[in-house]
Coordinates of C-alpha atoms and ligand atoms in Angstrom, one line a residue:
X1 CA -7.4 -6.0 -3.2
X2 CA -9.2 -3.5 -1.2
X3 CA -7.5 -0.8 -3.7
X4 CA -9.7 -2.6 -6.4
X5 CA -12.5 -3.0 -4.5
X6 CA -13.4 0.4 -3.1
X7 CA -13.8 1.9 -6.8
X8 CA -16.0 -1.5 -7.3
X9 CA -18.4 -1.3 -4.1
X10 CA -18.9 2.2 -5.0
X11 CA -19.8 1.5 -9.0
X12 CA -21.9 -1.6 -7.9
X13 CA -24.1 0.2 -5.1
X14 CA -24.8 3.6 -7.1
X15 CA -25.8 0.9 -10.2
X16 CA -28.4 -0.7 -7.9
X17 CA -29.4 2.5 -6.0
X18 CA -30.6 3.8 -9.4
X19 CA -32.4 0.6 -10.2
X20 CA -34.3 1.0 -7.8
X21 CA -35.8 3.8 -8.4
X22 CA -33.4 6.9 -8.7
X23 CA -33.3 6.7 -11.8
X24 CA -36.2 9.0 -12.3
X25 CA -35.1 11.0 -9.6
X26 CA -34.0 14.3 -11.3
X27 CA -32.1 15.6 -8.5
X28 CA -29.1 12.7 -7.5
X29 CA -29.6 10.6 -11.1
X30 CA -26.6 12.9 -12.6
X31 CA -24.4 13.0 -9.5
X32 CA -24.5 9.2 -9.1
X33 CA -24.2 8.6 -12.5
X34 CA -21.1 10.8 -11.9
X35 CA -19.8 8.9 -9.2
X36 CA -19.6 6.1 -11.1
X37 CA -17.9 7.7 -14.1
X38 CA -15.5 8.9 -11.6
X39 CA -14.7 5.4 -10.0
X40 CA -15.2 3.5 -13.5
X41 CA -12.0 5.6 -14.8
X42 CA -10.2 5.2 -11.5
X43 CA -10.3 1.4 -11.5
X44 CA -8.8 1.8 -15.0
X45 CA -6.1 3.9 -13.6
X46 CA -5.8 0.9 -11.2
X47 CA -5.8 -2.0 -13.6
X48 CA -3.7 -0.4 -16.1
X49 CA -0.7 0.3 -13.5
X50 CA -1.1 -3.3 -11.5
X51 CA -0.6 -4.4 -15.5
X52 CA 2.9 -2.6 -16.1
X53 CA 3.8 -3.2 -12.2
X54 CA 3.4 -7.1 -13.0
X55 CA 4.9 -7.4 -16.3
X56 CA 7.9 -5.5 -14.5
X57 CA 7.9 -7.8 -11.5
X58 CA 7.7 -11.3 -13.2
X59 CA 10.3 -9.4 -15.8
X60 CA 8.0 -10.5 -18.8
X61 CA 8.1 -7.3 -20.0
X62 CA 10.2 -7.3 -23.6
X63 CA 12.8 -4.6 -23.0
X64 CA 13.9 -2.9 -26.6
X65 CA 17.8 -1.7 -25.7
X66 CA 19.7 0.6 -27.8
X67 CA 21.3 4.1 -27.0
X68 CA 19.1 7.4 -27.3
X69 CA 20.4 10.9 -27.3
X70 CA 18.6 12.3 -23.7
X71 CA 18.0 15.7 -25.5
X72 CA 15.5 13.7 -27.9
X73 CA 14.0 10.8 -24.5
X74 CA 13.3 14.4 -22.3
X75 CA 12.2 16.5 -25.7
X76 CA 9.1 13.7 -26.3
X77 CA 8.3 13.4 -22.4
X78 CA 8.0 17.3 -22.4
X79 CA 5.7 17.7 -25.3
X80 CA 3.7 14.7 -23.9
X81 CA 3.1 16.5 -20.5
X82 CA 3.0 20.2 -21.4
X83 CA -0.8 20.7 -22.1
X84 CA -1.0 18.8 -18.3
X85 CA 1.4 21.6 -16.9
X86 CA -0.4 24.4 -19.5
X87 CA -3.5 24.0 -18.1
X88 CA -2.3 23.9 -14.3
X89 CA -0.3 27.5 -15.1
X90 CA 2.7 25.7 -14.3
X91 CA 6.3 26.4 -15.8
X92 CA 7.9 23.6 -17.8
X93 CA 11.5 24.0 -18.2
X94 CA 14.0 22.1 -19.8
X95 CA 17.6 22.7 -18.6
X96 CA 20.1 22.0 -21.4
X97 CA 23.7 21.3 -20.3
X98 CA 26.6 19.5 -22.8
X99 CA 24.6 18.3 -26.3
X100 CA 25.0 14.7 -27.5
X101 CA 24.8 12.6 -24.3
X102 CA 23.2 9.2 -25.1
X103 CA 21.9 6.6 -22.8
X104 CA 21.3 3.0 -23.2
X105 CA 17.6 2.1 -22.7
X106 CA 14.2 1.1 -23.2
X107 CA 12.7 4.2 -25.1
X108 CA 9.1 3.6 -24.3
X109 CA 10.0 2.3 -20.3
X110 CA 12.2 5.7 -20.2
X111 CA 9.1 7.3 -21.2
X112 CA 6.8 6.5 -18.6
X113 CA 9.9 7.0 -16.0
X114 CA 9.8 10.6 -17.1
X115 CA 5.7 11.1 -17.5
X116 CA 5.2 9.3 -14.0
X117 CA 7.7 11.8 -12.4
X118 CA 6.6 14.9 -14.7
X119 CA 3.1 14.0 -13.6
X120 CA 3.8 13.6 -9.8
X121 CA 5.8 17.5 -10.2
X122 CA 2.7 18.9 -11.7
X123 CA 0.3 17.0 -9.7
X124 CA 2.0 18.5 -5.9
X125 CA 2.9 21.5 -7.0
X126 CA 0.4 24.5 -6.7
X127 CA -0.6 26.8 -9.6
X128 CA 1.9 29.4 -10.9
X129 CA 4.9 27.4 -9.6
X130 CA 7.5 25.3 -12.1
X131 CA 8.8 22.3 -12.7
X132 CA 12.6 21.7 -14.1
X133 CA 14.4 19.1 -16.0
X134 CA 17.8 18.7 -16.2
X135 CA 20.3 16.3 -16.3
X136 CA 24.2 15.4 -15.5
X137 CA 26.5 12.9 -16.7
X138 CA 28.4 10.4 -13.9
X139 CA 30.8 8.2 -14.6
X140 CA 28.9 5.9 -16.2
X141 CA 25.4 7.3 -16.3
X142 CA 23.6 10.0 -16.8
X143 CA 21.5 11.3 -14.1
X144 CA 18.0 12.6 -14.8
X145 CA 16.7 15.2 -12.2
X146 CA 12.7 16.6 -12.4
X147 CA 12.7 19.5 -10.0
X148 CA 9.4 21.1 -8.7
X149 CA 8.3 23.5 -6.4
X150 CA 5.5 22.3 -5.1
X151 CA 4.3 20.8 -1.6
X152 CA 7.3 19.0 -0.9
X153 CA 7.5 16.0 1.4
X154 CA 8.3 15.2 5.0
X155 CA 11.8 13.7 5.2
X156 CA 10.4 10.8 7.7
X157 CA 8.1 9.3 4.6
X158 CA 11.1 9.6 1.8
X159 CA 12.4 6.2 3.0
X160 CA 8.8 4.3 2.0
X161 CA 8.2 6.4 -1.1
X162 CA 8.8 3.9 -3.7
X163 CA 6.6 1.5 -2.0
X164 CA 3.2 0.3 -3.7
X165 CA -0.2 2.4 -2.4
X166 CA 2.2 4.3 -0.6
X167 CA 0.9 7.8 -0.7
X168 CA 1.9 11.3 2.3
X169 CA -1.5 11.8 2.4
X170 CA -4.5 9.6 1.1
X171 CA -7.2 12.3 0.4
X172 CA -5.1 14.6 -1.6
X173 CA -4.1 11.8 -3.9
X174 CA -7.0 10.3 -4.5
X175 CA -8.2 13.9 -5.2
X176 CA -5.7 14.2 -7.5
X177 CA -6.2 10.8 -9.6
X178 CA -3.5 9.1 -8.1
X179 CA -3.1 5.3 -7.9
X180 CA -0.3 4.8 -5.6
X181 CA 1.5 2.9 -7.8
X182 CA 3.3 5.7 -10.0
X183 CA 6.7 5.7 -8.0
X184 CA 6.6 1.6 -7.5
X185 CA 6.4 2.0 -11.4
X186 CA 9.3 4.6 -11.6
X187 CA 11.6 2.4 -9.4
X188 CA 10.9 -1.2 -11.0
X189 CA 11.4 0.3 -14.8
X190 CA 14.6 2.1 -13.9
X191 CA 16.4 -0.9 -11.8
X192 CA 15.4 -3.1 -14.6
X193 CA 17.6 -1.1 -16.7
X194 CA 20.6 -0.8 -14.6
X195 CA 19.8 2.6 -12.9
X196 CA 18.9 3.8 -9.5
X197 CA 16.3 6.1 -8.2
X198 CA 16.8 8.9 -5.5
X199 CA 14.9 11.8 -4.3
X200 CA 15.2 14.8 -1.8
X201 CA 12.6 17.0 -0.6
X202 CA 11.9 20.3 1.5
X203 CA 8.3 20.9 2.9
X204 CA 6.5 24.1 1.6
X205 CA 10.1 24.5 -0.7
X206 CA 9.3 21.7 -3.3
X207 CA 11.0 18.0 -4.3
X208 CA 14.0 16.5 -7.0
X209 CA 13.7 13.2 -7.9
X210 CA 15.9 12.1 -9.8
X211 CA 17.3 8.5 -11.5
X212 CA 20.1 6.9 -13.4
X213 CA 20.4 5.3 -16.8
X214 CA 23.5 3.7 -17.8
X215 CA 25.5 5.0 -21.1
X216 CA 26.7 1.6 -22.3
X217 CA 25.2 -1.7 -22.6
X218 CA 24.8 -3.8 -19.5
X219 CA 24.1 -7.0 -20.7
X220 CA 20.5 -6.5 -19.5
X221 CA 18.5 -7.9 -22.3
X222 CA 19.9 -11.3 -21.5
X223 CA 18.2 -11.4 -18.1
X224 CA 16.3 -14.8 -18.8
X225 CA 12.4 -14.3 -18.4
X226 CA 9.7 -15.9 -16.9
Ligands
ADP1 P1 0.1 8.8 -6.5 O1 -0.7 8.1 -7.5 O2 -0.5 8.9 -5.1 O3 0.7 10.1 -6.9 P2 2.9 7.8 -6.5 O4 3.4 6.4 -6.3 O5 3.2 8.4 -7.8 O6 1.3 7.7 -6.2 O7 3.5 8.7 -5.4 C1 3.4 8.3 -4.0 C2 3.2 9.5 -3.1 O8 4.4 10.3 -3.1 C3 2.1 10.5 -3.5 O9 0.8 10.1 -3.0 C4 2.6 11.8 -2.8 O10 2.2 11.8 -1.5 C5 4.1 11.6 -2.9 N1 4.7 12.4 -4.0 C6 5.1 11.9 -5.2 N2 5.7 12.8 -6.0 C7 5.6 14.0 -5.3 C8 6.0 15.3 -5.6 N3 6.6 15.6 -6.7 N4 5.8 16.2 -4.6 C9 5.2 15.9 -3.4 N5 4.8 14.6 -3.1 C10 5.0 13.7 -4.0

């Protein structure tokens, strides 16, 4: 709740500050209109995640399963996030290995997997540096992997990553847009569909996350739901 209501205090008391009077006063009316412009969006950033982090948690969320060739899952979440990476300077790359793999998933939940992770990549990673996708079959899955070069992140904090508002540093990701609630969205969407998250990371060197998504059916559309 406090997540909710720091945006809130902050759009109610610039609200009343220029009711009172600063309205008219030429010199803060923009800024503070600014402000809360800045914190109207960010509580929609906020609502709009808790939304897809509940409907995950209290599995009401209607999963669509059928098998997707990965070339054509990583092709849309590329084209979705290239003008992000364009306007940052930053290299988007997609590594290619064997054609025709297929996975069976969710299409639009393998979606946001891929533009919350693309996001995150471009997001800690400085201008000029590159972001790679690639990915590798396993016995029974295939393995996504979105590499970066970017700030990277200290091995003690890896273990709580996945973790809701869990952010490395507050400031920066705030700075940045964030929510907090990207990776808790990454790791719900992929376990619900039979796969596994996993990341590694150098400081200064850059981070791979990476996840799994089976290649045959798992029976997961008849989890009952709430
Ligand atoms: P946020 O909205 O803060 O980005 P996330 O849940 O997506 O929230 O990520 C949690 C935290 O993990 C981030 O605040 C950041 O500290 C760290 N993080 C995530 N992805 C990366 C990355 N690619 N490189 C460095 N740090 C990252």
């Amino acid at each position: 709740s406090h997540e909710l209501r720091t945006p809130l205090a902050s759009i109610q008391g610039y609200t009343e500050t220029l009711l009172d009077g600063a309205l008219h006063d030429q010199e803060h009316n923009v800024r503070f209109l600014t402000i809360i412009q800045q914190n109207a969006a960010r509580l929609g950033r906020l609502v709009a995640d808790l939304m897809i982090l509940s409907r995950a948690e209290l599995k009401t969320q209607k999963f669509r399963f059928a098998s997707y060739p990965v070339a054509h899952l990583l092709g849309d979440a590329i084209d979705t996030m290239r003008p992000v990476a364009e306007k940052k300077e930053i290299q988007l790359h997609l590594e290619r290995p064997a054609a025709g793999a297929e996975v069976f998933c969710d299409s639009e939940a393998t979606h946001q997997i891929l533009a919350n992770l693309l996001d995150n990549a471009i997001k800690y990673t400085r201008e000029g540096g590159s972001v790679t996708v690639s990915y590798v079959a396993e016995p029974s899955a295939v393995r996504f992997l979105i590499r970066d070069t970017g700030i990277g992140i200290p091995q003690h904090e890896l273990p709580r990553l996945f973790e809701r508002f869990y952010r490395v540093d507050k400031a920066r990701s705030r700075e940045l847009g964030g929510t907090g609630l990207g990776l808790a969205i990454v790791k719900h969407l992929v376990r619900a569909q039979g796969g596994d998250v996993a990341v590694e990371s150098e400081i200064g060197a850059g981070s791979t996350f990476s996840f799994t998504l089976p290649v045959h059916d798992l029976g997961l559309a008849e989890t009952p739901r709430v």
